[in-house]
Short mmCIF file of C-alpha atoms in Angstrom, two decimals:
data_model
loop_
_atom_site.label_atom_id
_atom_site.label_comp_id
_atom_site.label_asym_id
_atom_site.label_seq_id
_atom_site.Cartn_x
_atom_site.Cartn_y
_atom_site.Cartn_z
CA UNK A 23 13.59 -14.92 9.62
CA UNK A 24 13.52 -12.55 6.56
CA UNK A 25 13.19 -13.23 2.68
CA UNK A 26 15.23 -15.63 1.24
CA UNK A 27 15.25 -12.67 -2.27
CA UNK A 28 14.09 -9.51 -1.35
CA UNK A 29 11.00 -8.18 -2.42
CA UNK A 30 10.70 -6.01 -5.56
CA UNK A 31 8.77 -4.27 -8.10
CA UNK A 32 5.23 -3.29 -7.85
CA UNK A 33 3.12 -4.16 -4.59
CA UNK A 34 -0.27 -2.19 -5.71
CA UNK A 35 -2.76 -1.80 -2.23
CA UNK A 36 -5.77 -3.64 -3.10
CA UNK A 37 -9.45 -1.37 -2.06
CA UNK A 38 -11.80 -2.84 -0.28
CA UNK A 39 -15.21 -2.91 -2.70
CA UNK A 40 -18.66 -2.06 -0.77
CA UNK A 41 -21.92 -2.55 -2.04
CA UNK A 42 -23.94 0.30 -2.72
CA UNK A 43 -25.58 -0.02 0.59
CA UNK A 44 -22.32 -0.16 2.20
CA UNK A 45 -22.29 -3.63 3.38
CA UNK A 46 -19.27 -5.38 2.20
CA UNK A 47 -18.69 -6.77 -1.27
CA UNK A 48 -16.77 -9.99 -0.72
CA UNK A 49 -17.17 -11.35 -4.08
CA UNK A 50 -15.94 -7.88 -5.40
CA UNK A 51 -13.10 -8.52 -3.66
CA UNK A 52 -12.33 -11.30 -4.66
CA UNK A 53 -12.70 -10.03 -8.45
CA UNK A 54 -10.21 -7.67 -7.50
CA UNK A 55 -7.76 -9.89 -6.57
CA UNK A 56 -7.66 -11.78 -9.68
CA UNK A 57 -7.54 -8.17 -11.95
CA UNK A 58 -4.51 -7.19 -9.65
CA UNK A 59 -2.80 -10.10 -10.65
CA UNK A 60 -3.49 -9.83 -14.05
CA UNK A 61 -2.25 -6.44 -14.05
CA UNK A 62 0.93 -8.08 -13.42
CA UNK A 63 1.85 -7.10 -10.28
CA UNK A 64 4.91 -8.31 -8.31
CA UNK A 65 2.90 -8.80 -5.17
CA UNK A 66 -0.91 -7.09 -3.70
CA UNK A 67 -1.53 -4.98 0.21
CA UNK A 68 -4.35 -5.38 1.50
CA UNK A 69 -6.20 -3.16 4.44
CA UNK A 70 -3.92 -0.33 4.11
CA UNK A 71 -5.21 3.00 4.37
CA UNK A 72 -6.02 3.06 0.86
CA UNK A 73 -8.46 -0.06 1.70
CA UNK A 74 -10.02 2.14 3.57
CA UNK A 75 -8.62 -0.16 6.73
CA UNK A 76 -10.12 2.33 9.51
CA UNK A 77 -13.87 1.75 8.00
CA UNK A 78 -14.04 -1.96 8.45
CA UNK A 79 -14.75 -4.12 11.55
CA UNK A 80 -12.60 -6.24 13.04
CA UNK A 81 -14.45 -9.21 11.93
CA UNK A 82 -14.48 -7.55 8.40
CA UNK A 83 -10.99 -7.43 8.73
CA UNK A 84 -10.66 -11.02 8.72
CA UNK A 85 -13.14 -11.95 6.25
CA UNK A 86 -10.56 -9.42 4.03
CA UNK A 87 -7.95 -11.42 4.40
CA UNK A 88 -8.79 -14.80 4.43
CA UNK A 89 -11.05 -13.92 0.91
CA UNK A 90 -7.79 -11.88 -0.01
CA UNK A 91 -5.17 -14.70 0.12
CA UNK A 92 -7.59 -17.57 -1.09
CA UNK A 93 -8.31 -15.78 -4.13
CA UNK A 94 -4.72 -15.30 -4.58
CA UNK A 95 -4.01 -18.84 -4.32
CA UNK A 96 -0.19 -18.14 -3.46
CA UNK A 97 0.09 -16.79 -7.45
CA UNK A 98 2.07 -13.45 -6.03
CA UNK A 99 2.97 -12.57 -2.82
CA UNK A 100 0.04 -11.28 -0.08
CA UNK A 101 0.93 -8.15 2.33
CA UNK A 102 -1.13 -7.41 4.81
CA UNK A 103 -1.36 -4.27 6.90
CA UNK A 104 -1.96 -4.82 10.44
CA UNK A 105 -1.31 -1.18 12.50
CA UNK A 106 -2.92 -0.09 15.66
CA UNK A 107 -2.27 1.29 18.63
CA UNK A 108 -2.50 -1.13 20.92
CA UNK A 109 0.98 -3.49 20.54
CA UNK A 110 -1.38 -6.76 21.62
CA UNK A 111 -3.84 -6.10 18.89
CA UNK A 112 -1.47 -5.75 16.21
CA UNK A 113 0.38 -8.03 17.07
CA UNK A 114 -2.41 -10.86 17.07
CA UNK A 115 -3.11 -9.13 13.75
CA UNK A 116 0.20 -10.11 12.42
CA UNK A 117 -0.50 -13.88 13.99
CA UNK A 118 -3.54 -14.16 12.42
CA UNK A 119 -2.31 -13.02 8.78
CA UNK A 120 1.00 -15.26 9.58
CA UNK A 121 -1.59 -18.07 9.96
CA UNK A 122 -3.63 -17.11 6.87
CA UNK A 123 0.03 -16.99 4.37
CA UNK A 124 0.76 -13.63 4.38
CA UNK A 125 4.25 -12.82 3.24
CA UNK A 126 4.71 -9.82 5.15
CA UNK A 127 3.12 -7.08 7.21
CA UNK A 128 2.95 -3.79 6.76
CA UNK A 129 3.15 -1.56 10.32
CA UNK A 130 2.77 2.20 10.82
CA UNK A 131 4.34 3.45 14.25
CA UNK A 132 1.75 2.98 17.27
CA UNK A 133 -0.44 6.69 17.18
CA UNK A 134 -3.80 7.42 17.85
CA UNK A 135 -5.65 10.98 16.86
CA UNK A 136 -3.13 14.34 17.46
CA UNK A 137 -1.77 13.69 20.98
CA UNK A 138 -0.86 9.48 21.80
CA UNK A 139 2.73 9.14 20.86
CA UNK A 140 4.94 6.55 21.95
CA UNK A 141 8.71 7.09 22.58
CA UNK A 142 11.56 5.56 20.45
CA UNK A 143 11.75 2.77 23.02
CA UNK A 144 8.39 2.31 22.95
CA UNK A 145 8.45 2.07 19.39
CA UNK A 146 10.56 -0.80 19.04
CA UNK A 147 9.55 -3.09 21.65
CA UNK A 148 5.90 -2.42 19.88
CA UNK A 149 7.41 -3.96 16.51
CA UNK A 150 10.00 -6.20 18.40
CA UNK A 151 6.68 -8.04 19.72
CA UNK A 152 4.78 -8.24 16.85
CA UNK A 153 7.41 -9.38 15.09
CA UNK A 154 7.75 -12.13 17.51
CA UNK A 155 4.17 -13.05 17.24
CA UNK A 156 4.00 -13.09 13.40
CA UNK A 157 7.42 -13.92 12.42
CA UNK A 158 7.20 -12.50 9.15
CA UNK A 159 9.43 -9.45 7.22
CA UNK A 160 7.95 -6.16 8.73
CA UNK A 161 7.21 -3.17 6.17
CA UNK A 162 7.32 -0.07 8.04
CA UNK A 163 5.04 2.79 6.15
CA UNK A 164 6.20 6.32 6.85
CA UNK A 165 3.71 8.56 6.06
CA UNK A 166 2.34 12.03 7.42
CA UNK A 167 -1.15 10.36 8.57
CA UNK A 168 0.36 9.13 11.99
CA UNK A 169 2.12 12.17 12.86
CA UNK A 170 4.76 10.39 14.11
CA UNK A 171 8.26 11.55 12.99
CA UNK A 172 10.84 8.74 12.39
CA UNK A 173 14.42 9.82 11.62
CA UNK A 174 16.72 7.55 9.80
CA UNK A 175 18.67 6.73 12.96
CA UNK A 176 15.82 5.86 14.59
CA UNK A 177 14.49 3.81 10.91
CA UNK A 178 18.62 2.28 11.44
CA UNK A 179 18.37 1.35 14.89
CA UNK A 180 14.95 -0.22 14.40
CA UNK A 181 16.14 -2.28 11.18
CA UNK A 182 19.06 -3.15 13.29
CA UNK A 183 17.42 -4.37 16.66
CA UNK A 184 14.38 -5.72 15.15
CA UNK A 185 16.10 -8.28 12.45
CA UNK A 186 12.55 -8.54 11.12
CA UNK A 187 11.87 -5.49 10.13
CA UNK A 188 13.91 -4.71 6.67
CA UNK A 189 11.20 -2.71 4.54
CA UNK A 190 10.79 0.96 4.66
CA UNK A 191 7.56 2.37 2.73
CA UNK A 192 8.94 6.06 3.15
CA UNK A 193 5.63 9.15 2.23
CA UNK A 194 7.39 11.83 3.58
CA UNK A 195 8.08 15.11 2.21
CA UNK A 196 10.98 15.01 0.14
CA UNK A 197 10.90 10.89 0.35
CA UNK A 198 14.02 10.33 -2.06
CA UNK A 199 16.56 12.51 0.15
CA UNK A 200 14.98 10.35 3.20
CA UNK A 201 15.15 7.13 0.74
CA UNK A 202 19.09 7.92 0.35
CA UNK A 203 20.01 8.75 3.65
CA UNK A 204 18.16 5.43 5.15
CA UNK A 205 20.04 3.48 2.47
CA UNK A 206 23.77 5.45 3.27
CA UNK A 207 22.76 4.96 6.95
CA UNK A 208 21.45 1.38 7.07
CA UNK A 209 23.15 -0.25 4.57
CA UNK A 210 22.56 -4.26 4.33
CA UNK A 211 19.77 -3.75 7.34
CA UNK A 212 17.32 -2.31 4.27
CA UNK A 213 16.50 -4.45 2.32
CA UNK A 214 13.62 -3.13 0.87
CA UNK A 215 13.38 0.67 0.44
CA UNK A 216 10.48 1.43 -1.03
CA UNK A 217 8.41 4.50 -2.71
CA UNK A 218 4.56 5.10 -2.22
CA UNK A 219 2.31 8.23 -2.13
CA UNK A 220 0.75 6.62 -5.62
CA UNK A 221 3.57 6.67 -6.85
CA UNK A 222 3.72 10.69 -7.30
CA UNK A 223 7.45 10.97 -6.60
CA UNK A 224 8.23 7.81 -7.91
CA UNK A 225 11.14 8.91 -10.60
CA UNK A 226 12.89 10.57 -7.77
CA UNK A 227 12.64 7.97 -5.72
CA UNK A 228 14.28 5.00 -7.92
CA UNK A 229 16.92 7.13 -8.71
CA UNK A 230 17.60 7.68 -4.67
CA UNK A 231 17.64 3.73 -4.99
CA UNK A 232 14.35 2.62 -4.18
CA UNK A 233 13.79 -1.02 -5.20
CA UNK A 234 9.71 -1.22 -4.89
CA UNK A 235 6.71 1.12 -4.99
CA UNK A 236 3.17 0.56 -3.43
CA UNK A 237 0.83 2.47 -5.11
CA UNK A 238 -3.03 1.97 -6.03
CA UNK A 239 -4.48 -0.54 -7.77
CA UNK A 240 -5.52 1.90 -10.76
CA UNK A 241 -2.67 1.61 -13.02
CA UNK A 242 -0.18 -0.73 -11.83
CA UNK A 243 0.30 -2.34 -15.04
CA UNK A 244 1.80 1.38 -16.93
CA UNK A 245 3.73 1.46 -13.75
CA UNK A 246 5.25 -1.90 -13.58
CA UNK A 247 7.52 -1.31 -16.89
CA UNK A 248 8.63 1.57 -15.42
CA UNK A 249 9.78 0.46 -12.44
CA UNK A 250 11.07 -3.00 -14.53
CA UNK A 251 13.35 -0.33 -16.69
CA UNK A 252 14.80 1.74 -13.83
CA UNK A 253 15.62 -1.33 -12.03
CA UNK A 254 17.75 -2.75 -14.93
CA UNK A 255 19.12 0.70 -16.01
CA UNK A 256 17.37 1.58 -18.48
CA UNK A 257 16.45 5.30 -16.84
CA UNK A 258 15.61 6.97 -20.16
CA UNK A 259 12.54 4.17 -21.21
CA UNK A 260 11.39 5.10 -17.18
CA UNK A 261 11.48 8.22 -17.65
CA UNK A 262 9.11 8.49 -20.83
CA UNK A 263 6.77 5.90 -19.44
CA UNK A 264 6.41 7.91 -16.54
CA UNK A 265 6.22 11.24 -18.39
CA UNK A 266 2.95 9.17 -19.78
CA UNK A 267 1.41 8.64 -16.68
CA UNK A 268 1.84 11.26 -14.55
CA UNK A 269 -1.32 13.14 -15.14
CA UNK A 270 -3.04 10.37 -14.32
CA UNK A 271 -0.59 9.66 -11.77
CA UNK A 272 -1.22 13.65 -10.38
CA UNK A 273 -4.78 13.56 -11.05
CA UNK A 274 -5.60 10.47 -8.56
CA UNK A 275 -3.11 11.61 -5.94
CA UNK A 276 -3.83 15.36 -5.73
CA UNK A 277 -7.80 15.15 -6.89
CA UNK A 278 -9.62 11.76 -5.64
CA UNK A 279 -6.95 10.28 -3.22
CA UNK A 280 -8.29 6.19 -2.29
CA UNK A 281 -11.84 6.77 -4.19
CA UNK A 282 -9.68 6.78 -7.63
CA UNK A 283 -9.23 3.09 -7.85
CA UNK A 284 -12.75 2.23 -6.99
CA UNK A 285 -14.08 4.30 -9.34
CA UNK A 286 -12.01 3.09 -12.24
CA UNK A 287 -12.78 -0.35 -11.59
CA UNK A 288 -16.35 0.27 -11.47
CA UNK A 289 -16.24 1.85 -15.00
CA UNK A 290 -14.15 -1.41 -16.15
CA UNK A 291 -16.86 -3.74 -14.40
CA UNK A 292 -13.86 -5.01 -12.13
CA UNK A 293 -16.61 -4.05 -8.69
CA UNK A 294 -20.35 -2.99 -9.09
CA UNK A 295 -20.43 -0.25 -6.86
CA UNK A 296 -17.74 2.51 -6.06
CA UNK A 297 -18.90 3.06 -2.54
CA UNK A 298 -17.15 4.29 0.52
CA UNK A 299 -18.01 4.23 3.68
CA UNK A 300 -19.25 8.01 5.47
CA UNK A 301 -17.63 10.22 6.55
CA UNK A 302 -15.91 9.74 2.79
CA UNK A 303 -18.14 11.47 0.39
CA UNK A 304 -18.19 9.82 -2.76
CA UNK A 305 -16.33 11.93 -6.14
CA UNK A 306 -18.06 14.95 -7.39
CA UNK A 307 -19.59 14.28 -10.57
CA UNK A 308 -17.10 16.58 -12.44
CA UNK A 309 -13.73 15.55 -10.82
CA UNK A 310 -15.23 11.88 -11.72
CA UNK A 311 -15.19 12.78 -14.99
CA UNK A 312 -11.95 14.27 -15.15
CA UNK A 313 -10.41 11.11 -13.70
CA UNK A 314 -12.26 8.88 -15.99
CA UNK A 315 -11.71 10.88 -19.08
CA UNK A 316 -7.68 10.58 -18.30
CA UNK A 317 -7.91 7.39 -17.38
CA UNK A 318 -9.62 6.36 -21.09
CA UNK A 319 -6.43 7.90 -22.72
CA UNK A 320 -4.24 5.70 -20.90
CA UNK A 321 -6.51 2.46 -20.77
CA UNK A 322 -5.22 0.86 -17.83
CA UNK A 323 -6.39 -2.73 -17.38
CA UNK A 324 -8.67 -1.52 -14.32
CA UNK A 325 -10.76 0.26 -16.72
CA UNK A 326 -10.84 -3.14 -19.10
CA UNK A 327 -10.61 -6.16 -17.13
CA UNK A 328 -14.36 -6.53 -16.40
CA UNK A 329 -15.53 -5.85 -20.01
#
């Protein structure tokens, strides 16, 4: 089974809103959900590691979802992120988020800390199975955070043996040469190469040929018309857009990392508290200010959908 038409455009990760106490904010989330979509976003991710997906419980995790997609009501496509380790646990992960209407999943290899590693083998039969279970299009995220190194013929031969699997959310150093070579190597097997990283090489990457982006929920709707204009040619309109919102862009990615989002949407009354969970510490007070003072220059709808 994949997508009838392959995915495309803008696929923000939605954050996961905690009261100030730290307990979780499920109508926050649910407010979130609705200013995503009115950002104008091709499609939302939920519990990546931008929802800060290692700092909720299991049954957290499913009150995420469930609230996630029911607030969505089927108005734009729902992925959900369902890595771990353990092959059985993601896998029933990627049954459970089948079951709740996800559209896709979003994998990282199997890892755990600096020293559990499976081999390329390993690798596949651990999507191959949850792939079976979930029977959904398979995203796989390549980022530094799992340590795990995955070449492009190993990205081929996975894309290849694992019909499932077609998207490729590629973080890596020097993503758009990676982004090329996947899409010289795999040809009709990837169907959906995609940038992330918040979107901080994102110029590069469309002209490699990347056909989505997932970045954060903060300004998705400035990004969206530049991705719109690569897409149908148009590289000189991306290229000023995105000339516009790289310091913001830079200031998020290199400064605040996942807290950036949060924080906007408090200011625009989107979510009531900025929290995250310890051992995050919240944003200094300055470095706050510097994000929100860029941010007001730009007015994203995160910073005005609650007002």
């Amino acid at each position: 089974m994949t997508t009838a038409i392959p995915l495309t455009g803008i696929f923000p990760v939605a954050p996961t809103p905690f009261k100030a106490n730290g307990d979780l904010d499920l109508p926050g989330k649910r407010r979130v959900m609705d200013c995503m979509v009115d950002q104008g976003v091709d499609g939302i991710c939920v519990l990546a590691n931008y929802s800060e997906q290692f700092a909720v419980t299991d049954a957290e995790r499913d009150q995420l979802v469930e609230a996630s997609i029911d607030q969505v009501g089927g108005r734009v496509p729902v992925i959900v992120t369902c890595s771990h380790y353990a092959t059985a646990i993601a896998a029933e992960r990627g049954r459970k988020a089948a079951a709740s209407g996800a559209a896709m999943l979003m994998l990282m290899p199997p890892y755990h800390g600096n020293g559990l590693r499976a081999d390329e083998n390993l690798m596949v039969e651990h999507f191959a199975r949850i792939a079976d279970a979930a029977k959904l299009p398979i995203m796989v995220q390549d980022a530094p955070l799992s340590g795990v190194a995955l070449s492009v013929p190993f990205l081929v031969r996975l894309a290849k043996e694992v019909p499932l699997v077609r998207y490729f959310k590629v973080e890596v150093p020097q993503a758009a040469a990676k982004l090329r070579a996947l899409i010289a190597a795999g040809g009709d097997a990837i169907e959906g190469p995609w940038d992330g990283e918040e979107a901080i090489t994102l110029m590069a990457d469309l002209d490699a040929g990347a056909t989505g982006t997932m970045t954060s929920a903060l300004l998705p709707d400035l990004i969206k018309p530049i991705v719109t204009a690569h897409l149908a040619g148009d590289r000189k309109t991306a290229a000023a857009l995105y000339a516009k919102c790289l310091p913001l862009i830079n200031y998020e990615n290199r400064q605040c990392g996942l807290r950036a989002a949060k924080t906007v949407m408090m200011a625009g009354g989107v979510i009531d508290s900025d929290h995250v969970r310890h051992p995050f510490e919240p944003l200094h007070p300055a470095t706050k200010a510097g994000l929100l003072e860029i941010a007001e220059t730009l007015q994203p709808l995160a910073l005005r959908w609650g007002k």
